[in-house]
CSV table of C-alpha atoms in Angstrom, one decimal:
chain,number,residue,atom,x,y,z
A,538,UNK,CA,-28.0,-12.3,-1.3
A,539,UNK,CA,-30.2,-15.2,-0.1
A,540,UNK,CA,-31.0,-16.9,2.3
A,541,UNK,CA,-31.2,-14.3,5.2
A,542,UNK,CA,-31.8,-14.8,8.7
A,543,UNK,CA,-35.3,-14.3,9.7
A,544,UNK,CA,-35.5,-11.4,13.0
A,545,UNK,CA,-37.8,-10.1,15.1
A,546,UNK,CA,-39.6,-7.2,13.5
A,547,UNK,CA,-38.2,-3.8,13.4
A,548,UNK,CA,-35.1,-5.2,14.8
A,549,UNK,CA,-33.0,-4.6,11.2
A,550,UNK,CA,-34.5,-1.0,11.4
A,551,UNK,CA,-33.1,-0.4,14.3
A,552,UNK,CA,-29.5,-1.5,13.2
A,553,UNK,CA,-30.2,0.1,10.0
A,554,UNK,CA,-30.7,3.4,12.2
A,555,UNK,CA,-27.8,3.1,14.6
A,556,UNK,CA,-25.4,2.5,11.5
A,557,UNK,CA,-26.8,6.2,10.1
A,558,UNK,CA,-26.4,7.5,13.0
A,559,UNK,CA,-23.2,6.6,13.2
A,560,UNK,CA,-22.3,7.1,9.9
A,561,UNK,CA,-23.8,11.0,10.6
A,562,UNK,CA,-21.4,11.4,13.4
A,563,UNK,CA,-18.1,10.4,11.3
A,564,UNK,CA,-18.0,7.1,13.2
A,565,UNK,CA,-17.1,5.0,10.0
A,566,UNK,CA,-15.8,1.8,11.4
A,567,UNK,CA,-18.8,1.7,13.6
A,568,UNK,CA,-21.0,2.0,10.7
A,569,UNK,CA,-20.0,-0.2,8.9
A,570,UNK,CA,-19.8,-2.9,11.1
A,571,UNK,CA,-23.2,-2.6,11.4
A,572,UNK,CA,-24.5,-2.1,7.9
A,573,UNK,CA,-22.4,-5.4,7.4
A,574,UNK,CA,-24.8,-7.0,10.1
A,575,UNK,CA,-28.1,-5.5,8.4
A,576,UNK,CA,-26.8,-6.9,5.2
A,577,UNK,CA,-26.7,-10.7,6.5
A,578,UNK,CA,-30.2,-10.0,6.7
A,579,UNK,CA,-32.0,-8.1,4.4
A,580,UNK,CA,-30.1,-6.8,0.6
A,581,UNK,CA,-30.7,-3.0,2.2
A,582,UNK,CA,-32.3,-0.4,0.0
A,583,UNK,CA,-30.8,2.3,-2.0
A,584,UNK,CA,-30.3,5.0,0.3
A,585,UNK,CA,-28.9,2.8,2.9
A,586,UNK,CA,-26.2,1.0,0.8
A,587,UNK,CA,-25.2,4.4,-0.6
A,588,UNK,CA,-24.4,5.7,2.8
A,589,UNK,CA,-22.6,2.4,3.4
A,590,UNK,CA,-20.3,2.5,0.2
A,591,UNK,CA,-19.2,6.4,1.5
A,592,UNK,CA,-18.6,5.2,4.8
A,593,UNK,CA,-16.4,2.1,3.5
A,594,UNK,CA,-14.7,4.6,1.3
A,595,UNK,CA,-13.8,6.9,4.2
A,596,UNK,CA,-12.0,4.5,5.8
A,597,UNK,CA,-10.1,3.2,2.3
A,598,UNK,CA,-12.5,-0.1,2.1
A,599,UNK,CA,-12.0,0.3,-1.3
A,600,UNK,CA,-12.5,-3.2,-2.3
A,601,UNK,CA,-15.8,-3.4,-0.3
A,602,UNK,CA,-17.0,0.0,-1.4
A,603,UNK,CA,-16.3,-1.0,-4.8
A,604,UNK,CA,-18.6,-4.1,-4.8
A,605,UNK,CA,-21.7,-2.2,-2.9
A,606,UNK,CA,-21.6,0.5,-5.3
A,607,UNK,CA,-21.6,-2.2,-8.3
A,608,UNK,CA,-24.5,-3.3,-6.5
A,609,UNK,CA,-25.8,-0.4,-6.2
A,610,UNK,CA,-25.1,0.6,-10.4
A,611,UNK,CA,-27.4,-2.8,-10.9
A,612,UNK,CA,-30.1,-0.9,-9.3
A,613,UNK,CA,-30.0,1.6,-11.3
A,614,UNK,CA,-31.1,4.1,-8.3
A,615,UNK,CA,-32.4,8.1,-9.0
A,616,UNK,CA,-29.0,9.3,-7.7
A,617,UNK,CA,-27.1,6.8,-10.3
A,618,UNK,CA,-24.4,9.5,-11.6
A,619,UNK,CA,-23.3,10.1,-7.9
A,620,UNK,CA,-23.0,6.8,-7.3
A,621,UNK,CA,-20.7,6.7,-10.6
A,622,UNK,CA,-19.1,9.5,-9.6
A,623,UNK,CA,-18.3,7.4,-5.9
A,624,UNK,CA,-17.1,4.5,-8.0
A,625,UNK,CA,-15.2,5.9,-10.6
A,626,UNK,CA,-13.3,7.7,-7.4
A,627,UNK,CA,-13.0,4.5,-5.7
A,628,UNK,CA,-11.4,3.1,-9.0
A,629,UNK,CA,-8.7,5.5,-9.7
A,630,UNK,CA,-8.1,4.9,-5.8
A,631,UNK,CA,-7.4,1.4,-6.3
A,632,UNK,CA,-5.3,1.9,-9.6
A,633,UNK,CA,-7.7,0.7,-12.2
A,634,UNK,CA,-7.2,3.7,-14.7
A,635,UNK,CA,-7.9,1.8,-18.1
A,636,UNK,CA,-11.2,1.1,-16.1
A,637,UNK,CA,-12.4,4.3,-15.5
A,638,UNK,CA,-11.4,5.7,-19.3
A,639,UNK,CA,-13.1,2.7,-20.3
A,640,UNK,CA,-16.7,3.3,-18.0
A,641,UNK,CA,-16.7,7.3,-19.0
A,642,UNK,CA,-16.1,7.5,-22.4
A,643,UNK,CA,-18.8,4.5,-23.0
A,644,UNK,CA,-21.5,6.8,-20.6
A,645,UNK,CA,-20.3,9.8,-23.2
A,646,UNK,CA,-20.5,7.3,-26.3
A,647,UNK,CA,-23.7,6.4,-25.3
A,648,UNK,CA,-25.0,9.8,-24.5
A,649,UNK,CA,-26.3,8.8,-21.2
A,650,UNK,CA,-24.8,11.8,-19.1
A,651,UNK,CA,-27.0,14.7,-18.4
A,652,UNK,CA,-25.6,17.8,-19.9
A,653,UNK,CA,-25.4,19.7,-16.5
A,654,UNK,CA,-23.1,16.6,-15.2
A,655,UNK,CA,-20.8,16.5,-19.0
A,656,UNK,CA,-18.4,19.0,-17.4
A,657,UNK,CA,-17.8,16.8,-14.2
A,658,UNK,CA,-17.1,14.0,-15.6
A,659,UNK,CA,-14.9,15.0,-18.6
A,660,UNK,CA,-13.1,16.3,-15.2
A,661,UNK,CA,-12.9,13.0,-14.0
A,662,UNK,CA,-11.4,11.8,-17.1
A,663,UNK,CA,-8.6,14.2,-17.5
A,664,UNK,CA,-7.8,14.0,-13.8
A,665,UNK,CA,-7.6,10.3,-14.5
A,666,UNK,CA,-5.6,10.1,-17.7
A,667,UNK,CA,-3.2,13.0,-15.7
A,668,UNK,CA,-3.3,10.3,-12.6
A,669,UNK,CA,-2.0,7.5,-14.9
A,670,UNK,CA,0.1,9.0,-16.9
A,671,UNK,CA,1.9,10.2,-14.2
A,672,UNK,CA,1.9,6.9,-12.2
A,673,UNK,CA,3.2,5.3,-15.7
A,674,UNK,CA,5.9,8.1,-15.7
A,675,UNK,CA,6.9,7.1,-12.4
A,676,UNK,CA,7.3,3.4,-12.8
A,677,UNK,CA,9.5,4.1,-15.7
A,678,UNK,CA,11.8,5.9,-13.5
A,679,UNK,CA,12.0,4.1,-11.5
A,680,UNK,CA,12.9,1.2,-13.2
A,681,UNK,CA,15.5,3.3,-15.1
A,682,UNK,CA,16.8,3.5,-11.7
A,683,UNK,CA,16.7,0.0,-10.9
A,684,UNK,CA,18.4,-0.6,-13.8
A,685,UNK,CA,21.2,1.9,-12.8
A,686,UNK,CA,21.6,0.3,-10.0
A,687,UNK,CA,22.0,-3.1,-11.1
A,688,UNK,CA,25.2,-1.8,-13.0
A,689,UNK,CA,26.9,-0.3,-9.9
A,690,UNK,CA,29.4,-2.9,-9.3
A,691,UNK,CA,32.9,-1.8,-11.5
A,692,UNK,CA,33.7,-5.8,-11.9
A,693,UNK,CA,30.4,-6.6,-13.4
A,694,UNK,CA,30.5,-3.4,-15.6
A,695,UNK,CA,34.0,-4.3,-17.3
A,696,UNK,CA,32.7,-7.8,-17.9
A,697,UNK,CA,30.4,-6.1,-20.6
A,698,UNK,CA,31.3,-5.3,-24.1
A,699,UNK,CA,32.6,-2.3,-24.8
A,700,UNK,CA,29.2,-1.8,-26.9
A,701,UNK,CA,27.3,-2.7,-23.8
A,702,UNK,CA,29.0,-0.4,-22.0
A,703,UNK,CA,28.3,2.7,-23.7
A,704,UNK,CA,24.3,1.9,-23.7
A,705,UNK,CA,25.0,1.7,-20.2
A,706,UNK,CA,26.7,4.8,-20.1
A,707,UNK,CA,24.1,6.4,-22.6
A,708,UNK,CA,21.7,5.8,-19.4
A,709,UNK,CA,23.3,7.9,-17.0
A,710,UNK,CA,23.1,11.0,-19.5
A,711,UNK,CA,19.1,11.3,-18.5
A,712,UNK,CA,19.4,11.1,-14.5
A,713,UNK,CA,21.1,13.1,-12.1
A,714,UNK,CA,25.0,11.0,-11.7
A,715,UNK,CA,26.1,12.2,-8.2
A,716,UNK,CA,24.5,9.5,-6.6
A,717,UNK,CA,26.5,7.5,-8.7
A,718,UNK,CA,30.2,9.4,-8.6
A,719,UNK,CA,31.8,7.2,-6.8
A,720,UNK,CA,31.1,4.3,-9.3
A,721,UNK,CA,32.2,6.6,-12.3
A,722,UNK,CA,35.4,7.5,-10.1
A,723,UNK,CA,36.0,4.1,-9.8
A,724,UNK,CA,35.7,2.6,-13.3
A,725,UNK,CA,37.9,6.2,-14.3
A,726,UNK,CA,40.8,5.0,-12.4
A,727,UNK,CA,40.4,1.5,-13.5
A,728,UNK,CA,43.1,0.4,-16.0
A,729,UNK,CA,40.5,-2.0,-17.1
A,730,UNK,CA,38.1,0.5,-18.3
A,731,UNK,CA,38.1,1.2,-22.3
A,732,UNK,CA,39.5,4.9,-22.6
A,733,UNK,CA,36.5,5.6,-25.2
A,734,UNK,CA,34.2,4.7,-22.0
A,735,UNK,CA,36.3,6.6,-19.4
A,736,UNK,CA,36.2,9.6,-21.9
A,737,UNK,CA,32.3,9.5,-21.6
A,738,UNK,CA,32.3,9.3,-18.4
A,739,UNK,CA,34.5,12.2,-17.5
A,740,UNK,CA,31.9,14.3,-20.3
A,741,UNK,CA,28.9,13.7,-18.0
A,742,UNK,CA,30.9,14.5,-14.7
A,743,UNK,CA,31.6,17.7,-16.9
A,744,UNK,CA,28.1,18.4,-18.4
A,745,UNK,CA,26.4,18.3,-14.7
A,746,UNK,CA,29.3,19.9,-12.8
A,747,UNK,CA,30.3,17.0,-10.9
A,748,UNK,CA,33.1,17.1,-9.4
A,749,UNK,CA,35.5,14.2,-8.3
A,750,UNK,CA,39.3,13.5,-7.2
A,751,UNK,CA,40.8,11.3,-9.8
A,752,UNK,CA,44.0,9.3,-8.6
């Protein structure tokens, strides 16, 4: 950062001290307000911005905290693993998984991580390939669901193929149907429905013990 603001000596140290103080007391807003202020002025040392990227992550700054502690990385300060550890955190926080997998196993491939902090952060990776794997679950179900969901309405349906249909169908056999019984009742007792599809139907209201009143 260039260009700062000239002050009155000692006047940044005492902003520098309020925001620790602060910071101390679990005042994070506070703090960071004013390490914000110090930084219009001065680039701040290690210490100090280190203490601001765990007070901006306290209050889910994450895109803030992200860039200090990247400023801090360029540094390269004594505590450099921590403040790894801080941004790989900060990271899985904002989503960026490929990111993190990325930044560890380079650190391992490189054989830059002291042995008595190897354990920690093979940690962080499994936590993080657990986190994303999950997350990649999820949005898969969920847009399983949204595709169920999109085939809700009986007229549409029968406006499908028969071989449509039955990938349709095939959908429903790996999610739970009662939220969807009243469709399946209704294309059931549709004379428009192909009996072949019907049949199906009436399997999967079997398999899961759904039951329904068929007119």
């Amino acid at each position: 950062q260039n260009n700062k603001i000239v002050l009155f000596p000692g006047m940044v140290e005492k902003i520098i001290e309020r925001a620790h103080e602060a910071a101390e007391a679990s005042r994070y807003a506070e703090a960071n307000e004013l390490f914000e202020q110090v930084l219009a002025y001065t680039d701040g040392d290690e210490y100090m911005l280190s203490v601001y990227a765990h007070s901006l992550y306290e209050v889910k700054n994450y895109a803030r905290a992200k860039e200090i502690c990247e400023d801090l990385i360029t540094l390269q300060p004594e505590f450099y693993f921590e403040v790894m550890e801080l941004y790989l955190t900060i990271c899985m926080q904002m989503k960026e998984f490929q990111q993190v997998d990325k930044i560890i196993q380079t650190l391992f491939d490189q054989h830059v991580i002291p042995v008595e902090q190897q354990e920690k952060f093979q940690r962080i990776q499994q936590l993080n390939q657990r986190i994303a794997s999950n997350k990649q679950k999820l949005e898969q179900e969920e847009q399983e669901d949204s595709f169920l969901k999109e085939q809700l309405n009986v007229d549409q349906f029968l406006n499908f193929t028969v071989m449509e249909q039955l990938i349709r169908v095939q959908q429903f056999s790996e999610v739970n149907i009662r939220p969807y019984k009243d469709f399946f009742k209704a294309l059931i007792e549709s004379e428009l429905a192909h009996p072949y599809i019907q049949s199906l139907l009436l399997i999967l209201l079997v398999e899961q013990e759904v039951s329904i009143d068929i007119s």
